[in-house]
Amino acid sequence: MTTANTANESKSNLLLGTLIGGAAGALIALLLAPKSGRELRSDLMDAMQTLQTKGQELMAACKEKASETVEAVREQGSQLADKAHDMTDRVAEASHQVIDRAADVTQDKVEKAQSAGHRALDNAQSTSHKAIDQADRAVGSTASKQ
């Protein structure tokens, strides 16, 4: 895109230089030519009208190029905005997936810890019952000896 803009700028500068050079050459030729005042004024008016017409054409071409450039920038800006929205959506979706996976892993670990806690509690309860039973037997055998 920048190469095309540079080429267009170069063409515009060349056209402007040509117009200015042509106008200057025509003015010099008119001033140095041996003509009457009326003929000279008429030729100057013709040259001014030609220069004015060329200037208007150049201005119209510049406006058209500027309009095309604005439209191209607008389209590229819109495309960049669309890409940014798409990227944001993708990042958000990936984040949701990571969070969901982390929640699943955490839930699994919580369930395993809960299960291990229940087993430990059951083992402690069983061990406690066995200890109480042994204590009861020990107390019972000590009481029967007396």
XYZ file of C-alpha atoms in Angstrom:
146
model
C 0.000 0.000 0.000
C 2.828 2.434 0.798
C 4.529 1.724 -2.538
C 1.321 2.590 -4.385
C 0.968 5.803 -2.357
C 4.578 6.756 -3.086
C 4.070 6.115 -6.809
C 0.873 8.209 -6.809
C 2.660 10.995 -4.932
C 5.504 10.944 -7.438
C 3.044 11.154 -10.351
C 1.193 14.040 -8.705
C 4.461 15.892 -8.054
C 5.580 15.307 -11.643
C 2.245 16.584 -12.983
C 2.377 19.656 -10.736
C 5.971 20.406 -11.778
C 5.051 20.023 -15.431
C 2.097 22.400 -15.075
C 4.127 25.017 -13.235
C 7.014 24.726 -15.686
C 4.678 24.938 -18.674
C 2.905 27.975 -17.251
C 6.207 29.690 -16.498
C 7.496 28.924 -19.999
C 4.302 30.196 -21.611
C 4.410 33.391 -19.535
C 8.048 34.020 -20.462
C 7.301 33.347 -24.134
C 4.364 35.756 -24.050
C 6.316 38.485 -22.327
C 9.279 38.227 -24.690
C 7.212 37.929 -27.879
C 6.803 41.158 -29.866
C 3.012 41.599 -29.625
C 0.704 44.495 -29.049
C -0.701 45.086 -25.561
C -4.137 43.834 -26.577
C -2.726 40.616 -28.085
C -0.464 40.133 -25.091
C -3.371 40.576 -22.642
C -5.471 38.161 -24.667
C -2.687 35.580 -24.714
C -2.136 36.068 -20.974
C -5.862 35.564 -20.341
C -5.817 32.384 -22.439
C -2.776 31.129 -20.553
C -4.434 31.962 -17.203
C -7.608 30.142 -18.223
C -5.578 27.134 -19.337
C -3.612 27.186 -16.098
C -6.823 27.562 -14.090
C -8.397 24.608 -15.919
C -5.319 22.460 -15.362
C -5.267 23.472 -11.692
C -8.927 22.508 -11.299
C -8.255 19.155 -12.961
C -5.298 18.561 -10.661
C -7.390 19.527 -7.625
C -10.160 17.126 -8.700
C -7.601 14.327 -9.143
C -6.129 15.065 -5.695
C -9.597 15.018 -4.106
C -10.351 11.700 -5.780
C -7.053 10.185 -4.600
C -7.639 11.493 -1.079
C -11.132 10.013 -1.091
C -9.785 6.651 -2.279
C -7.084 6.744 0.405
C -9.624 7.550 3.123
C -11.815 4.665 1.979
C -8.839 2.268 1.911
C -7.816 3.335 5.425
C -11.405 2.945 6.612
C -11.599 -0.582 5.167
C -8.271 -1.587 6.710
C -9.320 -0.133 10.056
C -12.535 -2.112 9.893
C -10.646 -5.287 9.030
C -8.234 -4.715 11.921
C -11.145 -4.138 14.298
C -12.777 -7.378 13.092
C -9.504 -9.257 13.620
C -9.185 -7.787 17.113
C -12.742 -8.900 17.954
C -12.045 -12.394 16.626
C -8.801 -12.630 18.591
C -10.540 -11.442 21.760
C -13.262 -14.051 21.277
C -10.657 -16.783 20.767
C -8.694 -15.748 23.851
C -11.888 -15.616 25.927
C -12.937 -19.083 24.714
C -9.484 -20.514 25.477
C -9.601 -18.927 28.941
C -13.007 -20.473 29.599
C -11.691 -23.879 28.558
C -8.652 -23.571 30.835
C -10.844 -22.490 33.747
C -13.231 -25.396 33.101
C -10.327 -27.855 33.019
C -8.898 -26.398 36.223
C -12.309 -26.675 37.887
C -12.599 -30.315 36.775
C -9.118 -31.141 38.101
C -9.858 -29.347 41.356
C -13.180 -31.175 41.701
C -11.421 -34.518 41.136
C -8.804 -33.688 43.779
C -11.489 -32.559 46.235
C -13.414 -35.798 45.675
C -10.240 -37.870 46.179
C -9.388 -35.948 49.341
C -12.941 -36.374 50.584
C -12.790 -40.100 49.891
C -9.412 -40.378 51.641
C -10.817 -38.432 54.597
C -13.792 -40.798 54.857
C -11.487 -43.825 54.734
C -9.246 -42.314 57.405
C -12.284 -41.568 59.574
C -13.597 -45.113 59.092
C -10.163 -46.538 59.986
C -9.964 -44.280 63.052
C -13.450 -45.332 64.107
C -12.597 -49.021 63.639
C -9.328 -48.623 65.505
C -11.114 -46.750 68.270
C -13.752 -49.491 68.593
C -11.029 -52.143 68.726
C -9.171 -50.194 71.414
C -12.349 -49.787 73.449
C -13.135 -53.492 73.089
C -9.607 -54.387 74.212
C -9.896 -51.981 77.130
C -13.255 -53.508 78.079
C -11.755 -57.022 77.933
C -8.774 -55.909 79.950
C -11.001 -54.324 82.580
C -13.265 -57.385 82.541
C -10.381 -59.815 83.039
C -8.888 -57.653 85.787
C -12.246 -57.504 87.580
C -12.735 -61.270 87.387
C -9.280 -61.888 88.928
C -10.196 -59.942 91.968
